[in-house]
Amino acid sequence: MERIAAWILEKNPGLDGPLAADEDLIEGRLIDSMDFLEFIDLLEDISGTSIDLQDVTIDDFRTLRRVQERFLTPSGTPTG
């Protein structure tokens, strides 16, 4: 998660302090549409798994906690 948080902080240099696990990354505009595909690439690199965009929803990317559950734990990792 440190690598993901570092990426988000790099994209948002005005943020103060660490990101909360339940902070809404979408509503807070910490990940915007221009950066979304780069974010997907980062998650694929970290997880070592391809992410099929037809198998996910925007809520799977909404918080760091959900990203961890969905993409970085064995039970939540999509196949592909």
XYZ file of C-alpha atoms in Angstrom:
80
model
C 0.000 0.000 0.000
C 2.936 2.318 0.520
C 3.645 2.394 -3.205
C 0.013 3.229 -3.991
C -0.121 5.961 -1.340
C 3.169 7.406 -2.634
C 1.768 7.469 -6.191
C -1.386 9.287 -5.025
C 0.642 11.785 -2.996
C 2.920 12.385 -5.997
C -0.137 13.192 -8.133
C -1.516 15.470 -5.403
C 1.428 17.434 -3.985
C -0.873 19.757 -2.014
C -2.032 16.982 0.324
C -0.969 17.194 3.939
C -0.169 14.040 5.857
C -0.883 10.403 5.147
C -3.979 9.105 3.376
C -6.655 7.476 5.507
C -7.606 3.929 4.475
C -11.238 4.999 4.056
C -10.645 8.338 2.329
C -12.716 8.542 -0.865
C -10.134 8.786 -3.635
C -12.731 9.423 -6.338
C -14.935 12.016 -4.627
C -11.831 13.700 -3.235
C -10.470 13.893 -6.792
C -7.232 12.247 -5.720
C -7.495 9.972 -8.760
C -9.002 11.638 -11.791
C -9.945 10.282 -15.192
C -6.608 11.333 -16.688
C -4.670 9.282 -14.121
C -7.025 6.303 -13.870
C -5.339 4.087 -16.478
C -1.948 4.802 -14.938
C -3.439 3.784 -11.580
C -4.702 0.524 -13.113
C -1.201 -0.140 -14.508
C 0.275 0.466 -11.057
C -2.168 -1.974 -9.440
C -1.434 -4.596 -12.090
C 2.295 -4.175 -11.518
C 1.968 -4.465 -7.741
C -0.464 -7.393 -7.800
C 1.169 -9.203 -10.720
C -2.318 -9.725 -12.144
C -4.208 -8.226 -15.071
C -7.324 -6.262 -14.171
C -10.238 -6.804 -16.527
C -12.183 -3.539 -16.446
C -15.375 -5.449 -17.218
C -15.018 -7.299 -13.900
C -14.693 -4.247 -11.647
C -16.696 -1.204 -10.625
C -15.619 2.285 -9.665
C -16.248 1.349 -6.032
C -13.362 -1.140 -6.254
C -11.048 1.886 -6.532
C -12.829 4.256 -4.144
C -10.644 3.824 -1.028
C -7.244 2.397 -0.179
C -8.992 -0.172 2.000
C -11.141 -1.372 -0.906
C -8.158 -1.452 -3.278
C -6.322 -3.618 -0.736
C -9.295 -5.972 -0.350
C -10.094 -6.218 -4.057
C -6.692 -6.334 -5.699
C -4.008 -7.103 -3.138
C -5.436 -9.984 -1.128
C -5.664 -13.545 -2.441
C -9.458 -13.784 -2.034
C -10.131 -10.509 -3.826
C -7.619 -10.673 -6.634
C -9.343 -10.930 -10.026
C -8.137 -13.575 -12.410
C -7.119 -12.756 -15.917
